[in-house]
Amino acid sequence: MSVDYSKFVRKKINSYIKQLRYMDDIKETSPYFPLNVYIEAINGCNYRCVKCPQGIGLMTRKKGVMKFETYKKIIDQISDLAVEITFALWGEPTLNKYLPDMVSYSVEKGLYTSIITNGSRMFPELSEKIINAGVNRVVFSLDSSDKRLYEETRVKGVFETTLYNALTFLKLNIEKNAKVWCTASMVEHDNDEMHKQFIDFYSQFPFSQVYTSRYNNMQGSLPGKDGYVKERSRLPQSEWPVCSTPWHKIAVHFDGRVTGCITDYNGFCHLGNIMEEPIIEIWNNEKMRNMRKALLSKDYTSLIKQGLRCDKCNHKWDVSDFNNYAREVESQIVNEIMKKDKYFTVDSEEYKNVFKVLADLKNEKK
């Protein structure tokens, strides 16, 4: 079974239109549930990435794996509210043994389903199960086309293994005519040449998209962007942007607890638990309204006391700035429209390139 893509696009665009209308008069209560729900299948990871709070040991909350029953409860609650789900946040989703079943369940419920993975565990058998389950989008977080740089950034990762897994997934995707939207991504870097090399290298393969994601300093927890934030913070507070995240995004941690900020890696501002309270009620409960009130007033005192450092976050100045939301929506809509032209066949040069590199990787193993 797969999601009706045309229906998904219509629903997504209609949801965007409603949210854009609401932007003219933002309040502490939001009448529109988020399009996308971020789900943490597990908050453990086999990597120690240098650009991740999990990787450098900043995440101190209890570790755990989402139970399938918890997941089903989430999906049952959001299937008539949301448009899509993304397996992401603070762990490697392929480490949850129920992942193929989870994908199948959300797809059956009509939700466009994405997975963001480091690719290390995406072995051929698992790839086939996930494709057969009907997954719609898989993002391989690859970060570099250079073995040394990759393994320095994605500590405990092995470049050849991840590349082999990613290319095998692409091969299966084409041979099964599954039309999974496959992406190669890297985190924004100051080195323009590294970015160009990444784009050039992965564009030779049948990835539907190769892109750079914006760097997130995780509320100042990670190095970088400090000067950027400090410089902009000199502006009068009245001119500071309002972070749009709690109005159009929501995240569910492995144990069912909900947070209104997807960078809240330690769950400082848990708003409730879907095992105890319906997510539609959590969406506008007192804790969520207070969070939005703090962002609207630009007085982060109450959030800082809980541990959420919105004052140090770089995303409110660019990615999450409400003033940029219309542009982000336009980009998303164009991206969906263009997708029909970004799938590959067995006759494509990109597919043939997969075979060449897979053969080289196999020879290296011998």
CSV table of C-alpha atoms in Angstrom, one decimal:
chain,number,residue,atom,x,y,z
A,1,MET,CA,0.0,0.0,0.0
A,2,SER,CA,1.2,3.5,-0.7
A,3,VAL,CA,-0.1,7.0,0.1
A,4,ASP,CA,-2.2,8.7,-2.7
A,5,TYR,CA,0.4,11.3,-3.7
A,6,SER,CA,-2.0,13.6,-5.5
A,7,LYS,CA,-4.3,13.6,-2.4
A,8,PHE,CA,-1.3,14.3,-0.2
A,9,VAL,CA,-0.1,17.3,-2.2
A,10,ARG,CA,-3.6,18.8,-2.2
A,11,LYS,CA,-4.0,18.3,1.5
A,12,LYS,CA,-0.5,19.8,2.1
A,13,ILE,CA,-1.1,22.9,0.0
A,14,ASN,CA,-4.6,23.5,1.6
A,15,SER,CA,-3.0,23.2,5.0
A,16,TYR,CA,-0.3,25.7,4.0
A,17,ILE,CA,-2.9,28.2,2.8
A,18,LYS,CA,-4.8,28.0,6.1
A,19,GLN,CA,-1.6,28.6,8.1
A,20,LEU,CA,-0.6,31.5,5.9
A,21,ARG,CA,-3.9,33.2,6.4
A,22,TYR,CA,-3.5,32.7,10.2
A,23,MET,CA,-0.1,34.5,10.1
A,24,ASP,CA,-1.9,37.9,9.8
A,25,ASP,CA,-3.1,37.6,13.3
A,26,ILE,CA,-0.9,35.2,15.4
A,27,LYS,CA,-2.3,34.3,18.8
A,28,GLU,CA,-1.2,32.0,21.7
A,29,THR,CA,-3.8,29.5,20.5
A,30,SER,CA,-3.3,27.9,17.1
A,31,PRO,CA,-6.4,26.7,15.3
A,32,TYR,CA,-4.4,24.6,12.8
A,33,PHE,CA,-2.6,21.4,13.8
A,34,PRO,CA,0.9,20.9,12.2
A,35,LEU,CA,1.3,19.4,8.8
A,36,ASN,CA,4.3,17.3,9.9
A,37,VAL,CA,4.7,15.4,13.2
A,38,TYR,CA,8.3,14.5,14.1
A,39,ILE,CA,8.6,11.1,15.8
A,40,GLU,CA,11.5,9.8,17.8
A,41,ALA,CA,11.5,6.0,17.2
A,42,ILE,CA,14.5,5.7,19.6
A,43,ASN,CA,16.8,8.2,21.3
A,44,GLY,CA,19.9,6.2,21.1
A,45,CYS,CA,22.4,6.2,18.3
A,46,ASN,CA,25.3,4.2,17.1
A,47,TYR,CA,27.2,7.3,15.9
A,48,ARG,CA,28.8,10.2,17.9
A,49,CYS,CA,28.4,13.0,15.4
A,50,VAL,CA,30.2,16.2,16.3
A,51,LYS,CA,27.2,18.4,15.2
A,52,CYS,CA,24.6,16.6,17.4
A,53,PRO,CA,23.8,17.0,21.1
A,54,GLN,CA,23.4,13.2,21.2
A,55,GLY,CA,26.8,12.7,19.7
A,56,ILE,CA,28.7,15.0,22.1
A,57,GLY,CA,26.9,13.8,25.2
A,58,LEU,CA,24.6,16.7,25.9
A,59,MET,CA,21.4,14.7,25.9
A,60,THR,CA,21.0,13.4,29.5
A,61,ARG,CA,17.3,12.3,29.5
A,62,LYS,CA,16.5,8.6,29.9
A,63,LYS,CA,17.3,6.5,26.8
A,64,GLY,CA,14.6,4.3,25.3
A,65,VAL,CA,12.9,2.8,22.3
A,66,MET,CA,9.4,3.7,21.2
A,67,LYS,CA,7.0,0.8,21.7
A,68,PHE,CA,4.8,-0.2,18.7
A,69,GLU,CA,1.7,0.4,20.8
A,70,THR,CA,2.8,3.9,21.7
A,71,TYR,CA,3.4,4.6,18.0
A,72,LYS,CA,0.0,3.2,17.0
A,73,LYS,CA,-1.6,5.5,19.5
A,74,ILE,CA,0.2,8.5,18.0
A,75,ILE,CA,-0.8,7.6,14.5
A,76,ASP,CA,-4.4,7.0,15.4
A,77,GLN,CA,-4.6,10.4,17.0
A,78,ILE,CA,-2.9,12.4,14.2
A,79,SER,CA,-4.1,10.6,11.0
A,80,ASP,CA,-7.0,13.0,10.6
A,81,LEU,CA,-5.0,16.0,11.7
A,82,ALA,CA,-1.6,15.9,10.1
A,83,VAL,CA,-0.4,15.3,6.6
A,84,GLU,CA,2.9,13.6,7.1
A,85,ILE,CA,5.3,12.2,9.7
A,86,THR,CA,9.1,12.2,9.9
A,87,PHE,CA,11.2,9.7,11.9
A,88,ALA,CA,14.0,11.9,13.2
A,89,LEU,CA,15.0,13.8,16.3
A,90,TRP,CA,17.6,12.3,18.7
A,91,GLY,CA,18.3,8.7,17.6
A,92,GLU,CA,18.9,6.5,14.6
A,93,PRO,CA,15.4,5.2,13.7
A,94,THR,CA,16.7,2.1,12.0
A,95,LEU,CA,17.8,0.8,15.4
A,96,ASN,CA,14.1,0.3,16.3
A,97,LYS,CA,13.2,-3.2,15.1
A,98,TYR,CA,9.6,-2.2,14.6
A,99,LEU,CA,10.5,0.5,12.0
A,100,PRO,CA,9.1,-1.4,8.9
A,101,ASP,CA,5.9,-2.1,10.8
A,102,MET,CA,5.7,1.5,11.9
A,103,VAL,CA,6.1,2.7,8.3
A,104,SER,CA,3.5,0.3,7.1
A,105,TYR,CA,1.0,1.5,9.8
A,106,SER,CA,1.3,5.2,9.1
A,107,VAL,CA,1.1,4.7,5.3
A,108,GLU,CA,-2.0,2.6,5.8
A,109,LYS,CA,-3.5,5.5,7.7
A,110,GLY,CA,-2.7,7.8,4.7
A,111,LEU,CA,0.2,9.7,6.2
A,112,TYR,CA,3.2,10.6,4.0
A,113,THR,CA,6.1,8.9,5.8
A,114,SER,CA,9.7,10.0,5.9
A,115,ILE,CA,12.8,8.6,7.5
A,116,ILE,CA,16.0,10.6,8.3
A,117,THR,CA,18.8,8.1,8.7
A,118,ASN,CA,22.6,7.9,8.9
A,119,GLY,CA,22.4,4.9,6.7
A,120,SER,CA,24.7,2.7,8.7
A,121,ARG,CA,22.0,0.1,9.4
A,122,MET,CA,20.2,0.3,6.2
A,123,PHE,CA,21.3,-3.1,5.0
A,124,PRO,CA,19.7,-4.6,1.9
A,125,GLU,CA,17.3,-6.7,3.9
A,126,LEU,CA,16.0,-3.8,5.9
A,127,SER,CA,16.0,-1.5,2.9
A,128,GLU,CA,13.7,-4.0,1.1
A,129,LYS,CA,11.4,-4.2,4.1
A,130,ILE,CA,11.1,-0.5,4.4
A,131,ILE,CA,10.5,0.0,0.7
A,132,ASN,CA,7.8,-2.8,0.7
A,133,ALA,CA,6.2,-1.1,3.7
A,134,GLY,CA,5.5,1.9,1.5
A,135,VAL,CA,7.9,4.6,2.8
A,136,ASN,CA,7.6,7.8,0.8
A,137,ARG,CA,10.9,9.6,1.5
A,138,VAL,CA,14.3,8.6,2.9
A,139,VAL,CA,17.0,11.2,3.7
A,140,PHE,CA,20.5,9.8,4.0
A,141,SER,CA,22.5,12.2,6.2
A,142,LEU,CA,25.9,11.8,4.5
A,143,ASP,CA,27.7,15.1,5.2
A,144,SER,CA,30.7,14.4,3.1
A,145,SER,CA,31.9,12.7,-0.1
A,146,ASP,CA,35.4,12.3,1.5
A,147,LYS,CA,36.1,9.3,3.7
A,148,ARG,CA,38.4,11.2,6.2
A,149,LEU,CA,36.0,14.1,6.6
A,150,TYR,CA,33.0,11.9,6.8
A,151,GLU,CA,34.5,9.8,9.6
A,152,GLU,CA,35.7,12.9,11.5
A,153,THR,CA,32.2,14.3,11.4
A,154,ARG,CA,30.2,11.1,11.8
A,155,VAL,CA,32.3,9.5,14.5
A,156,LYS,CA,32.0,5.7,14.6
A,157,GLY,CA,30.7,5.7,11.1
A,158,VAL,CA,32.4,3.9,8.2
A,159,PHE,CA,32.2,5.8,4.9
A,160,GLU,CA,32.3,2.7,2.6
A,161,THR,CA,29.6,0.9,4.6
A,162,THR,CA,27.2,3.8,4.6
A,163,LEU,CA,27.8,4.6,0.9
A,164,TYR,CA,27.2,0.9,0.0
A,165,ASN,CA,23.9,0.9,2.0
A,166,ALA,CA,22.7,4.1,0.4
A,167,LEU,CA,23.5,3.0,-3.1
A,168,THR,CA,21.9,-0.4,-2.6
A,169,PHE,CA,18.7,1.4,-1.4
A,170,LEU,CA,18.7,3.5,-4.6
A,171,LYS,CA,19.2,0.4,-6.7
A,172,LEU,CA,16.3,-1.4,-5.0
A,173,ASN,CA,14.1,1.7,-5.3
A,174,ILE,CA,14.5,1.8,-9.0
A,175,GLU,CA,14.2,-1.9,-9.6
A,176,LYS,CA,11.0,-2.1,-7.6
A,177,ASN,CA,9.7,1.1,-9.3
A,178,ALA,CA,8.9,2.2,-5.7
A,179,LYS,CA,9.4,5.9,-6.4
A,180,VAL,CA,10.7,6.6,-2.9
A,181,TRP,CA,12.0,10.2,-2.8
A,182,CYS,CA,15.6,9.7,-1.8
A,183,THR,CA,17.8,12.5,-0.6
A,184,ALA,CA,21.5,13.0,0.2
A,185,SER,CA,22.0,15.7,2.7
A,186,MET,CA,24.9,17.5,4.5
A,187,VAL,CA,24.9,20.1,7.3
A,188,GLU,CA,25.7,23.6,6.2
A,189,HIS,CA,29.5,24.2,6.3
A,190,ASP,CA,31.7,27.3,5.9
A,191,ASN,CA,33.8,25.5,3.2
A,192,ASP,CA,32.2,26.2,-0.1
A,193,GLU,CA,34.5,23.8,-1.9
A,194,MET,CA,33.4,20.9,0.4
A,195,HIS,CA,29.8,21.8,-0.4
A,196,LYS,CA,30.5,21.7,-4.2
A,197,GLN,CA,32.3,18.4,-3.9
A,198,PHE,CA,29.4,16.9,-2.0
A,199,ILE,CA,26.8,18.1,-4.6
A,200,ASP,CA,29.0,16.9,-7.5
A,201,PHE,CA,29.7,13.5,-6.0
A,202,TYR,CA,26.2,12.5,-5.0
A,203,SER,CA,24.5,14.0,-8.0
A,204,GLN,CA,26.0,11.3,-10.1
A,205,PHE,CA,23.7,8.8,-8.4
A,206,PRO,CA,19.9,8.5,-8.6
A,207,PHE,CA,19.1,10.7,-5.6
A,208,SER,CA,16.0,12.7,-6.2
A,209,GLN,CA,17.6,15.6,-4.2
A,210,VAL,CA,21.1,16.5,-3.0
A,211,TYR,CA,21.1,19.4,-0.6
A,212,THR,CA,22.6,21.3,2.3
A,213,SER,CA,20.5,21.7,5.5
A,214,ARG,CA,20.9,24.9,7.5
A,215,TYR,CA,23.2,24.6,10.5
A,216,ASN,CA,21.4,24.6,13.9
A,217,ASN,CA,23.3,25.5,17.0
A,218,MET,CA,20.7,23.7,19.2
A,219,GLN,CA,19.9,26.7,21.3
A,220,GLY,CA,23.6,27.6,21.6
A,221,SER,CA,24.6,24.1,22.8
A,222,LEU,CA,26.8,23.5,19.7
A,223,PRO,CA,29.7,25.7,18.6
A,224,GLY,CA,29.2,28.0,15.6
A,225,LYS,CA,26.8,30.9,14.9
A,226,ASP,CA,27.6,32.5,18.3
A,227,GLY,CA,28.8,35.7,16.6
A,228,TYR,CA,25.8,35.6,14.2
A,229,VAL,CA,23.3,35.4,17.1
A,230,LYS,CA,25.2,38.0,19.2
A,231,GLU,CA,25.3,40.5,16.4
A,232,ARG,CA,21.6,40.3,15.7
A,233,SER,CA,20.7,40.3,19.4
A,234,ARG,CA,22.0,43.9,19.5
A,235,LEU,CA,18.9,44.9,17.7
A,236,PRO,CA,16.1,46.4,19.9
A,237,GLN,CA,14.1,43.5,21.4
A,238,SER,CA,11.0,44.7,19.7
A,239,GLU,CA,12.7,44.0,16.3
A,240,TRP,CA,13.6,40.4,17.2
A,241,PRO,CA,11.8,37.8,15.1
A,242,VAL,CA,9.1,35.5,16.4
A,243,CYS,CA,10.0,31.8,16.1
A,244,SER,CA,7.3,30.0,14.2
A,245,THR,CA,8.1,26.5,15.4
A,246,PRO,CA,5.4,26.0,18.0
A,247,TRP,CA,2.8,27.1,15.5
A,248,HIS,CA,3.5,24.6,12.8
A,249,LYS,CA,5.7,21.8,14.2
A,250,ILE,CA,5.4,19.3,17.0
A,251,ALA,CA,7.6,16.4,18.2
A,252,VAL,CA,6.8,13.2,20.1
A,253,HIS,CA,9.6,11.6,22.0
A,254,PHE,CA,10.0,7.8,22.3
A,255,ASP,CA,7.9,7.6,25.5
A,256,GLY,CA,4.9,9.6,24.1
A,257,ARG,CA,5.9,12.9,25.7
A,258,VAL,CA,5.3,15.9,23.4
A,259,THR,CA,7.4,19.0,22.9
A,260,GLY,CA,6.7,22.2,20.9
A,261,CYS,CA,10.3,22.7,19.9
A,262,ILE,CA,12.0,20.0,17.7
A,263,THR,CA,15.5,21.1,19.0
A,264,ASP,CA,14.4,20.4,22.6
A,265,TYR,CA,16.7,17.4,22.8
A,266,ASN,CA,16.5,17.0,26.6
A,267,GLY,CA,12.7,17.5,26.8
A,268,PHE,CA,13.0,20.7,28.9
A,269,CYS,CA,9.6,21.8,27.8
A,270,HIS,CA,7.5,18.7,27.7
A,271,LEU,CA,3.9,19.8,27.2
A,272,GLY,CA,2.1,16.5,27.9
A,273,ASN,CA,2.0,12.8,27.1
A,274,ILE,CA,-0.1,11.3,24.3
A,275,MET,CA,-0.6,8.2,26.5
A,276,GLU,CA,-2.4,10.4,29.0
A,277,GLU,CA,-3.9,13.3,27.0
A,278,PRO,CA,-5.0,13.5,23.3
A,279,ILE,CA,-2.4,15.3,21.2
A,280,ILE,CA,-5.0,17.7,19.8
A,281,GLU,CA,-5.6,18.9,23.4
A,282,ILE,CA,-1.8,19.2,24.1
A,283,TRP,CA,-1.5,21.3,20.9
A,284,ASN,CA,-3.3,24.2,22.7
A,285,ASN,CA,-3.0,23.3,26.4
A,286,GLU,CA,-1.7,25.8,28.9
A,287,LYS,CA,1.9,24.9,28.6
A,288,MET,CA,1.9,25.3,24.9
A,289,ARG,CA,0.1,28.6,25.1
A,290,ASN,CA,2.6,29.8,27.6
A,291,MET,CA,5.4,28.8,25.3
A,292,ARG,CA,3.9,30.8,22.4
A,293,LYS,CA,3.2,33.7,24.7
A,294,ALA,CA,6.9,33.9,25.7
A,295,LEU,CA,7.9,33.9,22.0
A,296,LEU,CA,5.4,36.5,21.0
A,297,SER,CA,6.4,38.8,23.8
A,298,LYS,CA,10.1,38.0,23.2
A,299,ASP,CA,10.6,37.5,26.9
A,300,TYR,CA,12.2,34.1,27.2
A,301,THR,CA,12.6,34.1,31.0
A,302,SER,CA,10.1,31.4,31.7
A,303,LEU,CA,11.5,29.1,28.9
A,304,ILE,CA,15.1,29.7,30.1
A,305,LYS,CA,14.1,28.7,33.6
A,306,GLN,CA,13.0,25.4,32.2
A,307,GLY,CA,16.2,24.9,30.2
A,308,LEU,CA,15.2,26.0,26.7
A,309,ARG,CA,17.7,28.7,25.5
A,310,CYS,CA,15.7,30.5,22.8
A,311,ASP,CA,17.9,33.5,23.5
A,312,LYS,CA,20.9,31.7,22.0
A,313,CYS,CA,19.2,29.9,19.2
A,314,ASN,CA,20.2,30.9,15.6
A,315,HIS,CA,17.2,29.4,13.9
A,316,LYS,CA,14.8,32.1,15.0
A,317,TRP,CA,16.9,34.6,13.0
A,318,ASP,CA,16.5,32.7,9.8
A,319,VAL,CA,14.8,29.3,9.3
A,320,SER,CA,12.1,29.8,11.9
A,321,ASP,CA,11.5,33.5,11.6
A,322,PHE,CA,7.8,34.0,11.0
A,323,ASN,CA,8.7,36.6,8.4
A,324,ASN,CA,10.3,33.9,6.3
A,325,TYR,CA,7.5,31.4,6.6
A,326,ALA,CA,5.7,32.5,3.4
A,327,ARG,CA,9.0,32.0,1.4
A,328,GLU,CA,9.5,28.6,3.1
A,329,VAL,CA,5.9,27.6,2.1
A,330,GLU,CA,6.6,28.6,-1.5
A,331,SER,CA,9.7,26.5,-1.6
A,332,GLN,CA,7.9,23.5,-0.2
A,333,ILE,CA,5.1,23.8,-2.7
A,334,VAL,CA,7.5,24.1,-5.7
A,335,ASN,CA,9.4,21.1,-4.4
A,336,GLU,CA,6.3,19.0,-4.3
A,337,ILE,CA,5.3,20.0,-7.8
A,338,MET,CA,8.8,19.3,-9.2
A,339,LYS,CA,9.0,15.8,-7.7
A,340,LYS,CA,7.3,14.1,-10.6
A,341,ASP,CA,10.4,14.9,-12.7
A,342,LYS,CA,13.0,13.6,-10.3
A,343,TYR,CA,12.6,9.8,-10.4
A,344,PHE,CA,15.0,7.5,-12.3
A,345,THR,CA,14.7,4.3,-14.4
A,346,VAL,CA,17.0,1.4,-15.1
A,347,ASP,CA,18.1,3.2,-18.3
A,348,SER,CA,19.4,6.2,-16.5
A,349,GLU,CA,23.1,7.0,-16.3
A,350,GLU,CA,22.7,7.5,-12.5
A,351,TYR,CA,21.4,4.0,-12.1
A,352,LYS,CA,24.4,2.6,-14.1
A,353,ASN,CA,26.8,4.7,-11.9
A,354,VAL,CA,25.4,2.8,-8.9
A,355,PHE,CA,26.5,-0.5,-10.3
A,356,LYS,CA,30.0,0.8,-11.0
A,357,VAL,CA,30.6,2.1,-7.5
A,358,LEU,CA,29.0,-0.9,-5.8
A,359,ALA,CA,31.3,-3.2,-7.8
A,360,ASP,CA,34.3,-1.1,-6.6
A,361,LEU,CA,33.1,-1.2,-3.0
A,362,LYS,CA,32.7,-5.0,-3.2
A,363,ASN,CA,36.2,-5.4,-4.6
A,364,GLU,CA,37.6,-3.3,-1.8
A,365,LYS,CA,36.1,-5.6,0.8
A,366,LYS,CA,37.9,-8.6,-0.7
